[in-house]
PDB file of C-alpha atoms in Angstrom:
ATOM      1  CA  MET A   1      26.821  14.208   6.685  1.00 45.00           C
ATOM      2  CA  TYR A   2      22.865  12.188   6.474  1.00 46.00           C
ATOM      3  CA  LEU A   3      20.936  13.287   9.304  1.00 50.00           C
ATOM      4  CA  LEU A   4      18.648   9.574   8.191  1.00 54.00           C
ATOM      5  CA  GLU A   5      21.663   7.987   7.101  1.00 63.00           C
ATOM      6  CA  PHE A   6      21.371   3.927   7.689  1.00 77.00           C
ATOM      7  CA  ASN A   7      22.150   0.999   5.544  1.00 83.00           C
ATOM      8  CA  TRP A   8      18.671  -1.089   5.517  1.00 85.00           C
ATOM      9  CA  ASN A   9      19.460  -5.028   5.163  1.00 81.00           C
ATOM     10  CA  PRO A  10      16.977  -6.230   7.346  1.00 78.00           C
ATOM     11  CA  LEU A  11      15.284  -9.894   6.862  1.00 73.00           C
ATOM     12  CA  THR A  12      11.971  -9.657   4.974  1.00 69.00           C
ATOM     13  CA  GLY A  13      10.445 -13.117   6.871  1.00 67.00           C
ATOM     14  CA  ILE A  14      10.696 -15.653   8.665  1.00 67.00           C
ATOM     15  CA  ASP A  15      11.579 -19.045   6.618  1.00 65.00           C
ATOM     16  CA  ILE A  16       8.820 -21.828   7.584  1.00 64.00           C
ATOM     17  CA  VAL A  17       9.855 -25.589   4.681  1.00 59.00           C
ATOM     18  CA  GLY A  18      11.721 -25.217   1.623  1.00 57.00           C
ATOM     19  CA  ASN A  19       9.848 -22.127  -0.130  1.00 57.00           C
ATOM     20  CA  PHE A  20       7.555 -20.799   1.941  1.00 59.00           C
ATOM     21  CA  LYS A  21       8.211 -18.399   3.922  1.00 64.00           C
ATOM     22  CA  ILE A  22       6.411 -15.907   5.828  1.00 70.00           C
ATOM     23  CA  HIS A  23       7.128 -12.414   4.527  1.00 74.00           C
ATOM     24  CA  PHE A  24       6.878  -9.042   6.676  1.00 82.00           C
ATOM     25  CA  TYR A  25       5.122  -7.499   4.253  1.00 82.00           C
ATOM     26  CA  SER A  26       2.460 -10.272   4.670  1.00 82.00           C
ATOM     27  CA  LEU A  27       1.922  -9.005   8.446  1.00 88.00           C
ATOM     28  CA  MET A  28       1.711  -6.133   7.380  1.00 91.00           C
ATOM     29  CA  TRP A  29      -1.342  -6.564   5.704  1.00 90.00           C
ATOM     30  CA  VAL A  30      -2.898  -8.684   8.481  1.00 92.00           C
ATOM     31  CA  ILE A  31      -1.886  -6.065  10.896  1.00 95.00           C
ATOM     32  CA  ALA A  32      -3.547  -3.424   8.407  1.00 95.00           C
ATOM     33  CA  PHE A  33      -6.866  -5.400   8.348  1.00 95.00           C
ATOM     34  CA  VAL A  34      -7.118  -6.616  11.867  1.00 96.00           C
ATOM     35  CA  LEU A  35      -6.877  -2.912  12.814  1.00 97.00           C
ATOM     36  CA  GLY A  36      -9.290  -1.808  10.409  1.00 96.00           C
ATOM     37  CA  TRP A  37     -12.070  -4.366  11.418  1.00 97.00           C
ATOM     38  CA  ASN A  38     -11.920  -2.704  15.421  1.00 97.00           C
ATOM     39  CA  ILE A  39     -11.818   0.637  13.510  1.00 97.00           C
ATOM     40  CA  MET A  40     -15.315  -0.914  11.833  1.00 97.00           C
ATOM     41  CA  LYS A  41     -16.008  -2.300  14.788  1.00 97.00           C
ATOM     42  CA  ARG A  42     -15.947   1.272  17.243  1.00 97.00           C
ATOM     43  CA  ILE A  43     -18.001   2.813  14.420  1.00 97.00           C
ATOM     44  CA  PHE A  44     -20.358   0.162  13.808  1.00 97.00           C
ATOM     45  CA  LEU A  45     -21.468   0.659  18.334  1.00 97.00           C
ATOM     46  CA  ARG A  46     -21.066   4.272  18.671  1.00 96.00           C
ATOM     47  CA  GLU A  47     -23.780   4.605  15.651  1.00 95.00           C
ATOM     48  CA  LYS A  48     -25.886   1.862  17.490  1.00 95.00           C
ATOM     49  CA  VAL A  49     -25.831  -0.494  13.570  1.00 96.00           C
ATOM     50  CA  ASN A  50     -26.148  -4.004  13.916  1.00 96.00           C
ATOM     51  CA  ILE A  51     -22.693  -6.096  14.272  1.00 96.00           C
ATOM     52  CA  GLU A  52     -23.744  -9.171  12.488  1.00 96.00           C
ATOM     53  CA  TYR A  53     -23.424  -6.624   9.099  1.00 96.00           C
ATOM     54  CA  LEU A  54     -19.550  -5.996  10.434  1.00 96.00           C
ATOM     55  CA  ASP A  55     -18.110  -9.934   9.180  1.00 96.00           C
ATOM     56  CA  PRO A  56     -19.264  -9.695   5.634  1.00 96.00           C
ATOM     57  CA  LEU A  57     -18.377  -6.281   5.106  1.00 97.00           C
ATOM     58  CA  PHE A  58     -14.542  -6.983   6.058  1.00 96.00           C
ATOM     59  CA  ILE A  59     -14.662 -10.144   4.229  1.00 96.00           C
ATOM     60  CA  TYR A  60     -15.968  -8.006   0.917  1.00 96.00           C
ATOM     61  CA  THR A  61     -13.395  -5.151   1.746  1.00 96.00           C
ATOM     62  CA  VAL A  62     -10.350  -7.907   1.756  1.00 94.00           C
ATOM     63  CA  LEU A  63     -11.006  -9.999  -0.894  1.00 94.00           C
ATOM     64  CA  ALA A  64     -12.183  -6.604  -3.318  1.00 95.00           C
ATOM     65  CA  THR A  65      -8.424  -4.607  -1.054  1.00 93.00           C
ATOM     66  CA  MET A  66      -5.997  -8.347  -2.441  1.00 89.00           C
ATOM     67  CA  LEU A  67      -7.956  -8.899  -5.572  1.00 91.00           C
ATOM     68  CA  GLY A  68      -8.180  -4.754  -6.984  1.00 91.00           C
ATOM     69  CA  ALA A  69      -4.368  -4.166  -6.149  1.00 87.00           C
ATOM     70  CA  ARG A  70      -2.943  -7.004  -7.403  1.00 88.00           C
ATOM     71  CA  LEU A  71      -5.152  -6.403 -10.989  1.00 89.00           C
ATOM     72  CA  GLY A  72      -3.929  -3.036 -11.019  1.00 85.00           C
ATOM     73  CA  HIS A  73      -0.596  -3.273 -10.572  1.00 84.00           C
ATOM     74  CA  VAL A  74      -0.729  -6.112 -13.381  1.00 86.00           C
ATOM     75  CA  ILE A  75      -2.777  -3.795 -15.837  1.00 86.00           C
ATOM     76  CA  PHE A  76      -0.600  -0.994 -15.377  1.00 81.00           C
ATOM     77  CA  TYR A  77       3.043  -1.338 -14.227  1.00 80.00           C
ATOM     78  CA  GLN A  78       3.350  -5.516 -15.476  1.00 81.00           C
ATOM     79  CA  PRO A  79       0.622  -5.819 -18.093  1.00 82.00           C
ATOM     80  CA  GLU A  80       3.512  -8.648 -19.460  1.00 81.00           C
ATOM     81  CA  LEU A  81       2.027 -11.326 -17.082  1.00 80.00           C
ATOM     82  CA  PHE A  82      -1.378 -11.841 -18.485  1.00 81.00           C
ATOM     83  CA  SER A  83       0.859 -13.622 -21.005  1.00 79.00           C
ATOM     84  CA  GLN A  84       4.236 -13.682 -18.924  1.00 80.00           C
ATOM     85  CA  ASP A  85       3.011 -16.064 -15.802  1.00 78.00           C
ATOM     86  CA  PHE A  86      -0.539 -15.875 -15.809  1.00 79.00           C
ATOM     87  CA  PHE A  87      -1.721 -17.910 -12.505  1.00 75.00           C
ATOM     88  CA  SER A  88       1.179 -15.911 -10.879  1.00 77.00           C
ATOM     89  CA  VAL A  89      -1.175 -12.899 -11.205  1.00 79.00           C
ATOM     90  CA  PHE A  90      -4.225 -14.580  -8.588  1.00 77.00           C
ATOM     91  CA  LEU A  91      -2.058 -16.886  -6.687  1.00 75.00           C
ATOM     92  CA  PRO A  92       0.468 -15.829  -4.600  1.00 68.00           C
ATOM     93  CA  PHE A  93       3.436 -17.907  -5.573  1.00 74.00           C
ATOM     94  CA  ARG A  94       5.217 -17.293  -9.211  1.00 76.00           C
ATOM     95  CA  PHE A  95       5.379 -20.540 -11.762  1.00 77.00           C
ATOM     96  CA  ASN A  96       8.104 -19.034 -14.267  1.00 78.00           C
ATOM     97  CA  PRO A  97      11.687 -19.131 -14.340  1.00 73.00           C
ATOM     98  CA  VAL A  98      11.112 -21.615 -10.716  1.00 74.00           C
ATOM     99  CA  PHE A  99       8.224 -22.108  -8.436  1.00 74.00           C
ATOM    100  CA  GLU A 100       8.320 -20.224  -5.730  1.00 71.00           C
ATOM    101  CA  PHE A 101       6.445 -18.554  -3.297  1.00 65.00           C
ATOM    102  CA  SER A 102       5.645 -14.861  -3.388  1.00 65.00           C
ATOM    103  CA  GLY A 103       3.609 -13.900  -0.484  1.00 60.00           C
ATOM    104  CA  PHE A 104       1.305 -10.954  -1.343  1.00 57.00           C
ATOM    105  CA  SER A 105       3.654  -8.893  -3.720  1.00 64.00           C
ATOM    106  CA  GLY A 106       3.190  -6.472  -6.699  1.00 73.00           C
ATOM    107  CA  LEU A 107       0.396  -4.553  -5.796  1.00 78.00           C
ATOM    108  CA  ALA A 108      -1.226  -1.399  -6.503  1.00 84.00           C
ATOM    109  CA  SER A 109      -3.024   1.127  -4.411  1.00 89.00           C
ATOM    110  CA  HIS A 110      -5.159   2.590  -7.001  1.00 89.00           C
ATOM    111  CA  GLY A 111      -6.164  -0.686  -8.254  1.00 90.00           C
ATOM    112  CA  ALA A 112      -7.348  -1.303  -4.518  1.00 92.00           C
ATOM    113  CA  ALA A 113      -9.369   1.672  -4.782  1.00 93.00           C
ATOM    114  CA  ILE A 114     -11.350   0.794  -7.258  1.00 94.00           C
ATOM    115  CA  GLY A 115     -11.288  -2.448  -5.878  1.00 94.00           C
ATOM    116  CA  ILE A 116     -13.152  -1.277  -2.862  1.00 95.00           C
ATOM    117  CA  ILE A 117     -14.802   0.688  -4.395  1.00 95.00           C
ATOM    118  CA  VAL A 118     -17.029  -1.092  -6.221  1.00 96.00           C
ATOM    119  CA  ALA A 119     -17.307  -4.113  -3.692  1.00 96.00           C
ATOM    120  CA  MET A 120     -19.002  -1.317  -1.048  1.00 96.00           C
ATOM    121  CA  TYR A 121     -21.625  -0.704  -3.733  1.00 95.00           C
ATOM    122  CA  LEU A 122     -21.548  -4.561  -4.205  1.00 96.00           C
ATOM    123  CA  TYR A 123     -21.578  -4.703  -0.687  1.00 96.00           C
ATOM    124  CA  ARG A 124     -24.427  -2.508   0.103  1.00 95.00           C
ATOM    125  CA  LYS A 125     -26.852  -4.202  -2.837  1.00 94.00           C
ATOM    126  CA  LYS A 126     -26.720  -7.227  -0.676  1.00 95.00           C
ATOM    127  CA  TYR A 127     -26.866  -5.021   2.820  1.00 94.00           C
ATOM    128  CA  LYS A 128     -28.911  -2.674   2.410  1.00 91.00           C
ATOM    129  CA  TYR A 129     -29.210  -1.182   6.096  1.00 92.00           C
ATOM    130  CA  LYS A 130     -27.730   2.014   5.070  1.00 93.00           C
ATOM    131  CA  SER A 131     -26.693   4.469   1.941  1.00 94.00           C
ATOM    132  CA  ILE A 132     -23.361   3.183  -0.423  1.00 95.00           C
ATOM    133  CA  MET A 133     -22.866   7.008   1.007  1.00 96.00           C
ATOM    134  CA  TRP A 134     -22.541   6.551   5.019  1.00 96.00           C
ATOM    135  CA  ILE A 135     -20.780   3.233   3.980  1.00 96.00           C
ATOM    136  CA  LEU A 136     -17.548   4.657   2.325  1.00 97.00           C
ATOM    137  CA  ASP A 137     -17.604   8.026   4.669  1.00 97.00           C
ATOM    138  CA  ARG A 138     -16.282   5.385   7.381  1.00 97.00           C
ATOM    139  CA  ILE A 139     -14.651   2.879   5.270  1.00 97.00           C
ATOM    140  CA  VAL A 140     -12.090   5.446   4.247  1.00 97.00           C
ATOM    141  CA  ILE A 141     -11.202   6.067   7.730  1.00 97.00           C
ATOM    142  CA  THR A 142     -10.627   2.359   8.184  1.00 97.00           C
ATOM    143  CA  VAL A 143      -8.330   2.500   4.560  1.00 97.00           C
ATOM    144  CA  ALA A 144      -6.066   5.946   5.291  1.00 97.00           C
ATOM    145  CA  SER A 145      -4.530   3.802   8.915  1.00 97.00           C
ATOM    146  CA  GLY A 146      -3.955   0.987   6.479  1.00 96.00           C
ATOM    147  CA  ALA A 147      -2.338   2.566   4.441  1.00 96.00           C
ATOM    148  CA  VAL A 148       0.409   3.149   6.776  1.00 97.00           C
ATOM    149  CA  PHE A 149       0.956  -0.675   7.367  1.00 95.00           C
ATOM    150  CA  ILE A 150       1.519  -1.303   3.715  1.00 93.00           C
ATOM    151  CA  ARG A 151       3.497   1.367   2.984  1.00 94.00           C
ATOM    152  CA  ILE A 152       5.845   0.177   5.901  1.00 94.00           C
ATOM    153  CA  GLY A 153       5.910  -3.243   4.447  1.00 90.00           C
ATOM    154  CA  ASN A 154       6.996  -1.878   1.552  1.00 91.00           C
ATOM    155  CA  PHE A 155      10.136  -0.126   3.391  1.00 92.00           C
ATOM    156  CA  ILE A 156      11.006  -3.992   4.834  1.00 90.00           C
ATOM    157  CA  ASN A 157      10.537  -5.636   1.648  1.00 87.00           C
ATOM    158  CA  SER A 158      13.083  -2.596  -0.106  1.00 89.00           C
ATOM    159  CA  GLU A 159      10.222  -2.193  -2.352  1.00 87.00           C
ATOM    160  CA  ILE A 160       9.105   1.354  -4.411  1.00 88.00           C
ATOM    161  CA  ILE A 161      12.154   2.842  -3.075  1.00 91.00           C
ATOM    162  CA  GLY A 162      12.914   6.596  -3.614  1.00 93.00           C
ATOM    163  CA  LYS A 163      15.350   8.039  -5.879  1.00 93.00           C
ATOM    164  CA  ILE A 164      18.864   8.912  -5.301  1.00 93.00           C
ATOM    165  CA  THR A 165      19.630  12.124  -3.053  1.00 90.00           C
ATOM    166  CA  ASP A 166      22.408  13.909  -1.646  1.00 84.00           C
ATOM    167  CA  SER A 167      20.194  16.094   0.451  1.00 76.00           C
ATOM    168  CA  PRO A 168      20.787  15.160   4.455  1.00 75.00           C
ATOM    169  CA  LEU A 169      18.233  12.306   3.896  1.00 77.00           C
ATOM    170  CA  GLY A 170      18.903   9.223   2.539  1.00 88.00           C
ATOM    171  CA  VAL A 171      19.283   5.191   3.038  1.00 91.00           C
ATOM    172  CA  ARG A 172      21.061   2.368   1.339  1.00 92.00           C
ATOM    173  CA  PHE A 173      18.447  -0.550   0.307  1.00 93.00           C
ATOM    174  CA  ILE A 174      21.391  -3.084   0.066  1.00 93.00           C
ATOM    175  CA  GLN A 175      18.642  -6.023  -1.331  1.00 90.00           C
ATOM    176  CA  GLU A 176      17.123  -4.037  -3.567  1.00 90.00           C
ATOM    177  CA  TYR A 177      20.798  -2.597  -4.867  1.00 93.00           C
ATOM    178  CA  TYR A 178      21.949  -6.333  -5.349  1.00 93.00           C
ATOM    179  CA  ARG A 179      19.987  -9.600  -6.674  1.00 90.00           C
ATOM    180  CA  LYS A 180      19.889 -12.830  -4.294  1.00 89.00           C
ATOM    181  CA  GLU A 181      22.588 -14.301  -6.920  1.00 91.00           C
ATOM    182  CA  GLU A 182      24.930 -11.476  -7.351  1.00 94.00           C
ATOM    183  CA  ILE A 183      25.765 -11.399  -3.748  1.00 94.00           C
ATOM    184  CA  VAL A 184      26.010 -14.576  -3.320  1.00 94.00           C
ATOM    185  CA  LYS A 185      28.725 -14.244  -6.509  1.00 94.00           C
ATOM    186  CA  LEU A 186      29.977 -10.857  -5.166  1.00 94.00           C
ATOM    187  CA  THR A 187      30.742 -12.317  -1.901  1.00 94.00           C
ATOM    188  CA  GLY A 188      31.377 -16.171  -2.235  1.00 93.00           C
ATOM    189  CA  ILE A 189      29.228 -16.915   0.576  1.00 93.00           C
ATOM    190  CA  GLN A 190      26.803 -19.839  -0.521  1.00 92.00           C
ATOM    191  CA  ASP A 191      23.848 -18.240   1.870  1.00 89.00           C
ATOM    192  CA  TYR A 192      22.048 -15.462   0.479  1.00 87.00           C
ATOM    193  CA  LYS A 193      20.891 -14.266   4.141  1.00 87.00           C
ATOM    194  CA  LYS A 194      24.825 -14.631   5.460  1.00 90.00           C
ATOM    195  CA  ALA A 195      25.729 -12.900   2.350  1.00 93.00           C
ATOM    196  CA  TYR A 196      23.467  -9.873   2.455  1.00 92.00           C
ATOM    197  CA  GLN A 197      24.540  -9.654   6.323  1.00 91.00           C
ATOM    198  CA  ALA A 198      28.406  -9.736   5.773  1.00 93.00           C
ATOM    199  CA  VAL A 199      27.832  -6.507   3.333  1.00 93.00           C
ATOM    200  CA  THR A 200      27.000  -4.529   6.194  1.00 90.00           C
ATOM    201  CA  ASN A 201      28.741  -6.101   8.687  1.00 90.00           C
ATOM    202  CA  ASN A 202      32.262  -6.980   7.379  1.00 92.00           C
ATOM    203  CA  PRO A 203      34.681  -4.691   6.837  1.00 92.00           C
ATOM    204  CA  GLN A 204      36.135  -6.812   4.058  1.00 93.00           C
ATOM    205  CA  PHE A 205      33.097  -6.030   1.742  1.00 93.00           C
ATOM    206  CA  GLN A 206      33.140  -2.480   1.768  1.00 93.00           C
ATOM    207  CA  ASN A 207      33.159  -1.474  -1.458  1.00 94.00           C
ATOM    208  CA  LEU A 208      30.162  -3.235  -2.300  1.00 95.00           C
ATOM    209  CA  LEU A 209      28.040  -1.461   0.921  1.00 93.00           C
ATOM    210  CA  GLU A 210      29.952   1.878  -0.792  1.00 92.00           C
ATOM    211  CA  ALA A 211      28.652   0.918  -4.760  1.00 94.00           C
ATOM    212  CA  VAL A 212      25.279   0.751  -3.493  1.00 93.00           C
ATOM    213  CA  PRO A 213      23.681   5.070  -3.091  1.00 93.00           C
ATOM    214  CA  TYR A 214      21.824   6.656  -0.837  1.00 93.00           C
ATOM    215  CA  ARG A 215      18.045   6.799  -1.189  1.00 93.00           C
ATOM    216  CA  HIS A 216      15.009   9.000  -0.472  1.00 93.00           C
ATOM    217  CA  ALA A 217      13.205   6.732   2.232  1.00 92.00           C
ATOM    218  CA  ALA A 218      10.046   7.399   0.452  1.00 94.00           C
ATOM    219  CA  GLN A 219       7.717   4.747   2.105  1.00 95.00           C
ATOM    220  CA  LEU A 220       8.278   5.884   5.374  1.00 94.00           C
ATOM    221  CA  TYR A 221       7.903   9.275   4.053  1.00 95.00           C
ATOM    222  CA  GLU A 222       4.177   8.073   2.554  1.00 96.00           C
ATOM    223  CA  ALA A 223       3.791   6.414   5.643  1.00 97.00           C
ATOM    224  CA  PHE A 224       3.966   9.165   7.645  1.00 97.00           C
ATOM    225  CA  ALA A 225       1.526  11.296   5.949  1.00 98.00           C
ATOM    226  CA  TYR A 226      -0.723   8.763   5.630  1.00 98.00           C
ATOM    227  CA  ILE A 227      -0.918   8.965  10.195  1.00 98.00           C
ATOM    228  CA  PHE A 228      -1.818  12.401   9.614  1.00 98.00           C
ATOM    229  CA  VAL A 229      -4.352  11.492   6.466  1.00 98.00           C
ATOM    230  CA  PHE A 230      -5.775   9.194   9.308  1.00 98.00           C
ATOM    231  CA  LEU A 231      -6.316  12.115  12.195  1.00 98.00           C
ATOM    232  CA  ILE A 232      -7.757  14.157  10.166  1.00 98.00           C
ATOM    233  CA  LEU A 233     -10.323  12.139   9.009  1.00 98.00           C
ATOM    234  CA  LEU A 234     -10.610  10.753  12.862  1.00 97.00           C
ATOM    235  CA  TYR A 235     -10.849  14.077  13.752  1.00 97.00           C
ATOM    236  CA  PHE A 236     -13.886  15.288  10.888  1.00 97.00           C
ATOM    237  CA  TYR A 237     -15.463  12.045  11.731  1.00 97.00           C
ATOM    238  CA  LEU A 238     -15.450  12.353  15.953  1.00 96.00           C
ATOM    239  CA  LYS A 239     -15.399  15.937  16.426  1.00 95.00           C
ATOM    240  CA  THR A 240     -17.246  17.968  13.443  1.00 95.00           C
ATOM    241  CA  ASN A 241     -20.673  17.698  11.965  1.00 93.00           C
ATOM    242  CA  LYS A 242     -18.965  16.520   7.970  1.00 91.00           C
ATOM    243  CA  GLY A 243     -19.643  12.976   9.115  1.00 88.00           C
ATOM    244  CA  ASN A 244     -23.413  13.438   8.848  1.00 90.00           C
ATOM    245  CA  GLN A 245     -22.785  14.753   5.100  1.00 94.00           C
ATOM    246  CA  PRO A 246     -22.923  12.471   2.379  1.00 95.00           C
ATOM    247  CA  GLY A 247     -19.889  11.904   0.719  1.00 96.00           C
ATOM    248  CA  PHE A 248     -17.598  14.763   3.014  1.00 97.00           C
ATOM    249  CA  LEU A 249     -15.261  12.010   4.706  1.00 97.00           C
ATOM    250  CA  PHE A 250     -14.617   9.853   1.375  1.00 97.00           C
ATOM    251  CA  GLY A 251     -14.080  12.936  -0.866  1.00 97.00           C
ATOM    252  CA  LEU A 252     -11.800  14.115   1.483  1.00 98.00           C
ATOM    253  CA  PHE A 253     -10.083  11.172   1.750  1.00 98.00           C
ATOM    254  CA  LEU A 254      -9.881  10.992  -1.808  1.00 98.00           C
ATOM    255  CA  ILE A 255      -8.166  15.054  -1.585  1.00 98.00           C
ATOM    256  CA  LEU A 256      -5.981  13.820   1.251  1.00 98.00           C
ATOM    257  CA  LEU A 257      -4.384  10.675   0.432  1.00 97.00           C
ATOM    258  CA  TRP A 258      -3.403  11.120  -3.273  1.00 97.00           C
ATOM    259  CA  THR A 259      -2.587  14.505  -2.972  1.00 97.00           C
ATOM    260  CA  VAL A 260       0.381  12.730  -0.647  1.00 97.00           C
ATOM    261  CA  ARG A 261       0.848   9.847  -3.411  1.00 95.00           C
ATOM    262  CA  PHE A 262       0.935  12.770  -6.016  1.00 96.00           C
ATOM    263  CA  PHE A 263       4.598  14.614  -3.777  1.00 96.00           C
ATOM    264  CA  VAL A 264       5.930  11.742  -3.409  1.00 95.00           C
ATOM    265  CA  GLU A 265       6.162  10.325  -6.275  1.00 93.00           C
ATOM    266  CA  PHE A 266       7.920  13.080  -7.345  1.00 93.00           C
ATOM    267  CA  VAL A 267      11.134  11.467  -5.061  1.00 92.00           C
ATOM    268  CA  LYS A 268      10.126   7.689  -6.451  1.00 92.00           C
ATOM    269  CA  GLU A 269      11.991   5.592  -9.352  1.00 89.00           C
ATOM    270  CA  ALA A 270       9.710   4.736 -11.674  1.00 80.00           C
ATOM    271  CA  GLN A 271       7.938   1.587 -11.169  1.00 73.00           C
ATOM    272  CA  ASN A 272       8.247   1.273 -15.409  1.00 69.00           C
ATOM    273  CA  PRO A 273      11.177   1.582 -16.416  1.00 68.00           C
ATOM    274  CA  GLU A 274      10.293   2.376 -19.637  1.00 68.00           C
ATOM    275  CA  ARG A 275       7.667   5.675 -18.191  1.00 67.00           C
ATOM    276  CA  ALA A 276      11.021   6.599 -16.247  1.00 67.00           C
ATOM    277  CA  ASP A 277      11.385   9.842 -19.020  1.00 71.00           C
ATOM    278  CA  TRP A 278       7.781  10.692 -18.442  1.00 75.00           C
ATOM    279  CA  LEU A 279       6.455  14.374 -16.969  1.00 73.00           C
ATOM    280  CA  LEU A 280       4.014  12.951 -14.404  1.00 85.00           C
ATOM    281  CA  ASN A 281       4.792   9.012 -13.623  1.00 86.00           C
ATOM    282  CA  THR A 282       1.885   6.843 -13.630  1.00 86.00           C
ATOM    283  CA  GLY A 283       0.982   6.938 -10.314  1.00 87.00           C
ATOM    284  CA  GLN A 284       0.605  10.350 -10.561  1.00 92.00           C
ATOM    285  CA  LEU A 285      -1.697  10.307 -13.576  1.00 92.00           C
ATOM    286  CA  LEU A 286      -3.462   7.796 -12.026  1.00 92.00           C
ATOM    287  CA  SER A 287      -3.560  10.122  -9.117  1.00 95.00           C
ATOM    288  CA  ILE A 288      -5.435  13.149 -10.731  1.00 96.00           C
ATOM    289  CA  PRO A 289      -8.713  11.670 -11.199  1.00 96.00           C
ATOM    290  CA  PHE A 290      -9.348  10.125  -7.498  1.00 96.00           C
ATOM    291  CA  ILE A 291      -8.014  14.003  -6.414  1.00 97.00           C
ATOM    292  CA  LEU A 292     -11.374  15.310  -9.260  1.00 97.00           C
ATOM    293  CA  ILE A 293     -13.488  12.967  -7.680  1.00 97.00           C
ATOM    294  CA  GLY A 294     -12.842  13.632  -4.085  1.00 97.00           C
ATOM    295  CA  LEU A 295     -12.982  17.918  -4.976  1.00 97.00           C
ATOM    296  CA  TYR A 296     -16.718  16.709  -6.462  1.00 97.00           C
ATOM    297  CA  PHE A 297     -17.377  14.618  -3.250  1.00 97.00           C
ATOM    298  CA  VAL A 298     -16.138  17.323  -0.454  1.00 96.00           C
ATOM    299  CA  PHE A 299     -17.460  20.413  -2.385  1.00 94.00           C
ATOM    300  CA  PHE A 300     -20.424  19.669  -4.927  1.00 92.00           C
ATOM    301  CA  TYR A 301     -22.141  15.932  -4.034  1.00 90.00           C
ATOM    302  CA  LYS A 302     -25.965  15.894  -3.026  1.00 82.00           C
ATOM    303  CA  GLN A 303     -27.187  12.760  -1.476  1.00 71.00           C
ATOM    304  CA  LYS A 304     -30.549  11.859  -2.989  1.00 67.00           C
ATOM    305  CA  GLN A 305     -33.731  11.305  -0.430  1.00 53.00           C
ATOM    306  CA  THR A 306     -34.154   7.646   0.361  1.00 48.00           C
ATOM    307  CA  ASN A 307     -36.695   5.962   2.447  1.00 40.00           C
TER     308      ASN A 307
END
């Protein structure tokens, strides 16, 4: 018996016109950014920082996150896109084999992290009201909150799925198992959305449902853990003096978030099938340097005094 036993077969967005669709995954990104802006606003007000610096910080963060996450995914997991469908690397459209609005898909958190760090450095070069470490120590609180919604978005999209399991936790990802063209062919229902619903709702297609294996809800494991990462950072910022120790919150964020990522990867399917038999997958290998950098900032970093 499965304690978390359900068939995941949701609508992934709202069709507007033609191939244009508002993806719920994209809405999760919007929620993450709006929540982050509000958290950072409260930090600015609490520390009496001129609120005029907030909107430029928001713009830098959004652009760095999206560009870094997209480039990170392509470089780390899908480098063939540079030659096969170059413009899809930078635009929310797929051009090959057919033109399609794809939304914000294929994004890597490691790339987003690198992008944000670079962007905060560039932002600090232009706006010199606080040190780069002050900015990083506070921006990570918002990043941790946003990570929760990004993983929920991944779950909605049935992507970054977990490995097959016979443990008491199991979810059937119907839309990941059957592609649109395949489910239309198997059910004989031309509307792929109705075809997907028939698999879970029509006893006639029980055999198709039973063919879908139960998997770990790795996205939800990660989202749940990130809630605690956010709360821990918030606690140290609000309730201790560690928020005033340059680099501490930034380092703690790197340790906590990437340690979560490292261990959750053990129950995820490899995003690059060619690396599925590696002892550690790409996500874990990329997480280790971030954890080591975090340890440095928590235990060894000393900020130089500047005027």
